[in-house]
Tab-separated table of C-alpha atoms in Angstrom:
chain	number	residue	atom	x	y	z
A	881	UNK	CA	0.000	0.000	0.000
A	882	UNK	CA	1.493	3.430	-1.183
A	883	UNK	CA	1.519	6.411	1.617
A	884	UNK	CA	2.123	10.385	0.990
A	885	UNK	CA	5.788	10.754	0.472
A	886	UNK	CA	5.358	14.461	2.262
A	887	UNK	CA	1.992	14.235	4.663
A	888	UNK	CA	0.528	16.819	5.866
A	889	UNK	CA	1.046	18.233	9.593
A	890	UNK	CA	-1.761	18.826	11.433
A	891	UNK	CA	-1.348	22.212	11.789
A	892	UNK	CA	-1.663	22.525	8.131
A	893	UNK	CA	-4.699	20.370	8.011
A	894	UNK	CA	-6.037	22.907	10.997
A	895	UNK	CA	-5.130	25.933	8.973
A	896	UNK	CA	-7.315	24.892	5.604
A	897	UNK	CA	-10.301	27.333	4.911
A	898	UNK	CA	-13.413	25.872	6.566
A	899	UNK	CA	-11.874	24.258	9.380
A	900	UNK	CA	-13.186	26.279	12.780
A	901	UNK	CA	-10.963	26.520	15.479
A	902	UNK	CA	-12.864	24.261	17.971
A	903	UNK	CA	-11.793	21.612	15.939
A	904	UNK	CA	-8.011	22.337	15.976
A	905	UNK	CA	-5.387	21.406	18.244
A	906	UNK	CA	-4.820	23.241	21.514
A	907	UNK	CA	-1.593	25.417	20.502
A	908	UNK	CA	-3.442	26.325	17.226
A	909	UNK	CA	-6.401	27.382	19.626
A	910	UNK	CA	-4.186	29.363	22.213
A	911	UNK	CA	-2.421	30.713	19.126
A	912	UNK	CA	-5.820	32.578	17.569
A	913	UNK	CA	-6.505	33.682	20.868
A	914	UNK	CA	-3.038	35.178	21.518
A	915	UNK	CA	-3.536	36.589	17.757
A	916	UNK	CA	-6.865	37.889	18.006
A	917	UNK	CA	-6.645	39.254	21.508
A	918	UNK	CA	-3.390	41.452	20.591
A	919	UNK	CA	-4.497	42.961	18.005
A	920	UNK	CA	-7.822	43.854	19.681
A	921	UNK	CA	-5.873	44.652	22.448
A	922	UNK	CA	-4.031	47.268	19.902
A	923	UNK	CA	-6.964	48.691	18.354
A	924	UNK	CA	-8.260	49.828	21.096
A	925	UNK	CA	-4.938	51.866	22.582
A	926	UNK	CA	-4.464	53.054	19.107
A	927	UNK	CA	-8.215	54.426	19.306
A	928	UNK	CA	-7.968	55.753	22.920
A	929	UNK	CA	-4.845	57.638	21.542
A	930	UNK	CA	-6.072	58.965	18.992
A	931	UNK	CA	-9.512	59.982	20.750
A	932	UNK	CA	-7.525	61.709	23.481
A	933	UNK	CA	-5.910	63.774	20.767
A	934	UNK	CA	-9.213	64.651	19.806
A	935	UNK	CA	-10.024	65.418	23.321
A	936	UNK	CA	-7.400	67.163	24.440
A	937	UNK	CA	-5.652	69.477	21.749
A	938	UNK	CA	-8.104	72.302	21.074
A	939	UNK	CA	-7.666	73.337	17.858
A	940	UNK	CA	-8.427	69.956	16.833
A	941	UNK	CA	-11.358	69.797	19.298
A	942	UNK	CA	-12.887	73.040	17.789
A	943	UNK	CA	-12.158	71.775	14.242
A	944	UNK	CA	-14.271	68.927	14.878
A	945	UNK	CA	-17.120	71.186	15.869
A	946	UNK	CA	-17.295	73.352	13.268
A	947	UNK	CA	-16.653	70.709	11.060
A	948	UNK	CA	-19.358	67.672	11.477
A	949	UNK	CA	-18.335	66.428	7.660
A	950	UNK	CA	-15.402	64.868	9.349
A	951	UNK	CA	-17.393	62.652	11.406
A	952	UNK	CA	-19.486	61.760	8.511
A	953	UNK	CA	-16.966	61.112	5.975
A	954	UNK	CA	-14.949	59.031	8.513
A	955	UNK	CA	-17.929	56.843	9.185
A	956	UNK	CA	-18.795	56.500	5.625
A	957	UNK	CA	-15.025	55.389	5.079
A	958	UNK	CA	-15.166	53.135	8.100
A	959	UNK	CA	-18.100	51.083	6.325
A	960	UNK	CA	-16.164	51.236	2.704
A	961	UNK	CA	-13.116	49.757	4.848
A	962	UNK	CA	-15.318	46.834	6.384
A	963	UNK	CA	-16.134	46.100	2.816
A	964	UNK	CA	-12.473	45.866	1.836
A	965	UNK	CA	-11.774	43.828	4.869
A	966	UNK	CA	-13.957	41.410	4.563
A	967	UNK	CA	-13.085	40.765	0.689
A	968	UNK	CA	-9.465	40.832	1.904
A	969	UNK	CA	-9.444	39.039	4.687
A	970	UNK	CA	-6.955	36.169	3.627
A	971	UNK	CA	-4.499	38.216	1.707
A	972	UNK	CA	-1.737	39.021	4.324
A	973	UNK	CA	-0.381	41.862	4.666
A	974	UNK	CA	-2.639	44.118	2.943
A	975	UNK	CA	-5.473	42.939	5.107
A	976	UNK	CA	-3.151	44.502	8.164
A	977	UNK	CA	-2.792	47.773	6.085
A	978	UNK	CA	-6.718	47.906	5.281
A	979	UNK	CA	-7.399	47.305	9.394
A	980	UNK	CA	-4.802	50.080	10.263
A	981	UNK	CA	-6.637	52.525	8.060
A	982	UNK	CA	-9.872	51.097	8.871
A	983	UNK	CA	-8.678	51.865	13.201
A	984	UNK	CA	-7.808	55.770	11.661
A	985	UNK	CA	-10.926	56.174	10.341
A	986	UNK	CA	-13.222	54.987	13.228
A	987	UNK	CA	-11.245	56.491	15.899
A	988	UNK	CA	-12.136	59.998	14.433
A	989	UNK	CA	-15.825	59.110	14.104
A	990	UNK	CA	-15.471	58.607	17.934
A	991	UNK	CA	-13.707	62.220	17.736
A	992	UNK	CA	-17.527	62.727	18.878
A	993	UNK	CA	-16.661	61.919	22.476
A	994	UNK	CA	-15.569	65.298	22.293
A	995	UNK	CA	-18.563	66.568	22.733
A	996	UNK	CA	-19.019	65.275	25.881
A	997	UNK	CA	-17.921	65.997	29.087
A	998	UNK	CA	-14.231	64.351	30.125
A	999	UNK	CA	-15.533	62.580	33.161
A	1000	UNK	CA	-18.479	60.984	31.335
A	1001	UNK	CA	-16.316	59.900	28.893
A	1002	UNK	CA	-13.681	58.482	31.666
A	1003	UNK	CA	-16.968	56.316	33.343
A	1004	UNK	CA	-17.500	55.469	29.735
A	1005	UNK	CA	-14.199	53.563	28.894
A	1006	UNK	CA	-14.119	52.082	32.389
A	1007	UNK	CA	-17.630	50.393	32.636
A	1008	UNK	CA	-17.352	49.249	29.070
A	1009	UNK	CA	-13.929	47.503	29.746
A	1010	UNK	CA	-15.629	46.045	32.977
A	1011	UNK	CA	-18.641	45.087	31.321
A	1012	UNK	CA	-16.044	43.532	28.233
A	1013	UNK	CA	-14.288	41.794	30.602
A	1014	UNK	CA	-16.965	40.326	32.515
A	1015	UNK	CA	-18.963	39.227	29.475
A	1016	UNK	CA	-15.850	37.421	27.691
A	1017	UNK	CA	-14.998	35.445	31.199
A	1018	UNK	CA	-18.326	34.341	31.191
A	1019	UNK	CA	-18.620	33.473	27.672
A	1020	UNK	CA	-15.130	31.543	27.784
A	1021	UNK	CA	-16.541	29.432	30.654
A	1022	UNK	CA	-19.919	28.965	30.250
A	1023	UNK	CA	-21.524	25.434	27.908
A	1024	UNK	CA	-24.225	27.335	26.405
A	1025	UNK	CA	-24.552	27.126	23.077
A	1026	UNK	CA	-24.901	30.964	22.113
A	1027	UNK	CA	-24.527	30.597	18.271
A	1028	UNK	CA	-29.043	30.578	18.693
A	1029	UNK	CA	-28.241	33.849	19.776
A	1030	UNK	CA	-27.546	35.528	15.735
A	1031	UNK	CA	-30.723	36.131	14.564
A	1032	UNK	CA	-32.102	37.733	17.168
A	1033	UNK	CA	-29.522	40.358	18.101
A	1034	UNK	CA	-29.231	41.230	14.935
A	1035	UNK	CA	-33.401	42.167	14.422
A	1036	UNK	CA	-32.535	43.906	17.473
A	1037	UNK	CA	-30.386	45.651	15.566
A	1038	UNK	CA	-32.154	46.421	12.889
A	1039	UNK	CA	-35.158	47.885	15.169
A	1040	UNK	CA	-32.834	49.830	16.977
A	1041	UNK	CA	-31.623	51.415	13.673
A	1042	UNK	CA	-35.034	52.499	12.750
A	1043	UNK	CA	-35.720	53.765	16.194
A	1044	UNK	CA	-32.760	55.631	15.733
A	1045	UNK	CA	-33.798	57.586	12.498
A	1046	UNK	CA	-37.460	58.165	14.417
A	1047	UNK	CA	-35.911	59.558	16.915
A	1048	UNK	CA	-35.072	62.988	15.122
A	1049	UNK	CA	-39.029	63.167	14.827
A	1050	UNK	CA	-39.782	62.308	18.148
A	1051	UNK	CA	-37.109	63.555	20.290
A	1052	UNK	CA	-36.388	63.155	24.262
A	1053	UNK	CA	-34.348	62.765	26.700
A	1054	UNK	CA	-36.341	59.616	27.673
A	1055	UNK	CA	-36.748	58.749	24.239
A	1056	UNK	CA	-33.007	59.375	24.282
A	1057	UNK	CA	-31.954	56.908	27.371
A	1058	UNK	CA	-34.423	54.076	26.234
A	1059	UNK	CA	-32.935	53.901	22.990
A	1060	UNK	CA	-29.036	53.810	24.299
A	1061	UNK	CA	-30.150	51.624	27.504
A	1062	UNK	CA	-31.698	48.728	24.635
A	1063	UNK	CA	-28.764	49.712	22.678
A	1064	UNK	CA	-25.870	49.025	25.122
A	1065	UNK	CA	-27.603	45.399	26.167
A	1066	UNK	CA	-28.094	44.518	22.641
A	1067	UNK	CA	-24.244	45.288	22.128
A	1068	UNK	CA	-23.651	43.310	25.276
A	1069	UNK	CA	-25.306	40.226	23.530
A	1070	UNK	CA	-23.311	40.901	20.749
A	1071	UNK	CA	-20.280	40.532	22.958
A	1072	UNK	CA	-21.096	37.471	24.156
A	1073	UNK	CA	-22.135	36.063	20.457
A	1074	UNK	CA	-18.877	37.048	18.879
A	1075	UNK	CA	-16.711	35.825	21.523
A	1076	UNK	CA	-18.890	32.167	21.045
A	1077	UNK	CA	-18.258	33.092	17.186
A	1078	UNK	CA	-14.528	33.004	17.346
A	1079	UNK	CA	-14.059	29.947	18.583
A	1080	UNK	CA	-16.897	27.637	16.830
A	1081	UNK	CA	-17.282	29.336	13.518
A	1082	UNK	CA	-14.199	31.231	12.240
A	1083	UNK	CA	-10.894	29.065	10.922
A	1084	UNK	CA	-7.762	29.684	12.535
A	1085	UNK	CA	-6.397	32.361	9.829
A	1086	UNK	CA	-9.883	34.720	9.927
A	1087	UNK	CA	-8.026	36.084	13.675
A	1088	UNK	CA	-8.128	39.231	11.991
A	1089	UNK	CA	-12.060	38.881	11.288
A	1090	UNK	CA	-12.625	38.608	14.729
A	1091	UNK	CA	-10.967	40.865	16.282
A	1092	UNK	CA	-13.082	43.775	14.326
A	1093	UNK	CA	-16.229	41.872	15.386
A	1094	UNK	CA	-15.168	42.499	18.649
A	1095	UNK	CA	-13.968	45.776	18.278
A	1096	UNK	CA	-16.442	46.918	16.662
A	1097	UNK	CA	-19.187	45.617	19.527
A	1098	UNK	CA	-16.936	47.714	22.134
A	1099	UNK	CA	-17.369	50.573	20.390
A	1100	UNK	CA	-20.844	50.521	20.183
A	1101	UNK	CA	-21.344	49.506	23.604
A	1102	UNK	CA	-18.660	52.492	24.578
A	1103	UNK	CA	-20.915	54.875	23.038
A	1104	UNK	CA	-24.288	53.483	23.808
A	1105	UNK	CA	-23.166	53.959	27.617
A	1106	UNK	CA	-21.867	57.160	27.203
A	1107	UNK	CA	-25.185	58.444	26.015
A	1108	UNK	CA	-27.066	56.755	28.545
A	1109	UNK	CA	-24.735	58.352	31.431
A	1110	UNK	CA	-25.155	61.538	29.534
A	1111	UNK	CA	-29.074	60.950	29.715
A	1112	UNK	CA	-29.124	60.459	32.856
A	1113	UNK	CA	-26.976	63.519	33.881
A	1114	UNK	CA	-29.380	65.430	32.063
A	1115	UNK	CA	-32.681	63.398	34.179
């Protein structure tokens, strides 16, 4: 009987498209996590920085308010970026280039922080890395099967989106803190659904992929609590 003259490792077999990471061996496993938890861990410092700029220099601060077309165009080149991204997503490096770009871009859309107060914003970043934190632990832990959990978050989504846009007819401050309460527990769920995500659905190489699932779900849940601290300041 012939055998393979050259057969395959298993950590190439773990690192063919389509194979999640559940099903790979336990250094490939630590590996994604060391992967995907660096660079989140990096996307968020290098937003943070870059927010604090925002925050703290003045002429940039008053730039951004008399110019709200820089938020805009940022966000619409955020969303052009995910696009890119996610039709990149196996091509190394440039998929590193399009995420540093893509980090740029969405840490002046949160250039809006600036219009809130400094302490608001500090309570902010610190409940949404508790709540992070917390939510990941228990994720990591728990033998739920959260995967269930897709659809529904994301018509959650989509009725928070609408509420959104009704909002500028119906506007008020408990309009206002309803709408970022729902908002910040939907993002919460999302937390714990991408964190389930990572390691039952995505292969080994998509680390990347996840890492701007998750980033993006602290943003939102960053500035859905900031507007419901800033609600409630105002109650």
């Amino acid at each position: 009987m012939s055998s393979e003259k050259y057969p395959r490792s298993s950590i190439e077999d773990d690192f063919n498209y389509g194979t999640n990471v559940a099903t790979a061996s336990i250094q490939i496993r630590m590996d994604f996590l060391k992967k995907v938890y660096t660079l989140l861990s990096l996307q968020i410092i290098l937003t943070t920085a870059i927010s604090a700029l925002f925050m703290f220099c003045q002429t940039i601060k008053e730039f951004v308010h008399a110019s709200p077309a820089v938020v805009l165009v940022s966000a619409l080149g955020s969303l052009v970026l995910l696009l890119a991204l996610a039709m990149y997503r196996h091509q190394h490096p440039v998929n590193l280039y399009l995420l540093l770009v893509f980090i740029v871009l969405t840490a002046v859309f949160l250039s809006t922080v600036t219009f809130y107060e400094y302490f608001t914003v500090l309570q902010a970043l610190f409940l949404t890395c508790a709540v992070f934190v917390g939510l990941t632990a228990y994720t990591f832990q728990s033998k739920r099967d959260f995967s269930k959990m897709g659809a529904g978050l994301f018509a959650l989504l989509w009725i928070l989106i609408i509420a959104s846009f009704m909002r500028f007819f119906f506007n008020s401050d408990s309009t206002e803190l309803v709408l970022a309460g729902v908002g910040a527990l939907v993002f919460c769920g999302f937390i714990i659904y991408d964190t389930s995500l990572l390691m039952k659905q995505l292969s080994p190489e998509e680390h990347i992929l996840a890492s701007i699932n998750l980033y993006l779900d602290i943003v939102n849940l960053f500035l859905h609590i900031l507007r419901v601290l800033d609600s409630m300041k105002k109650h």
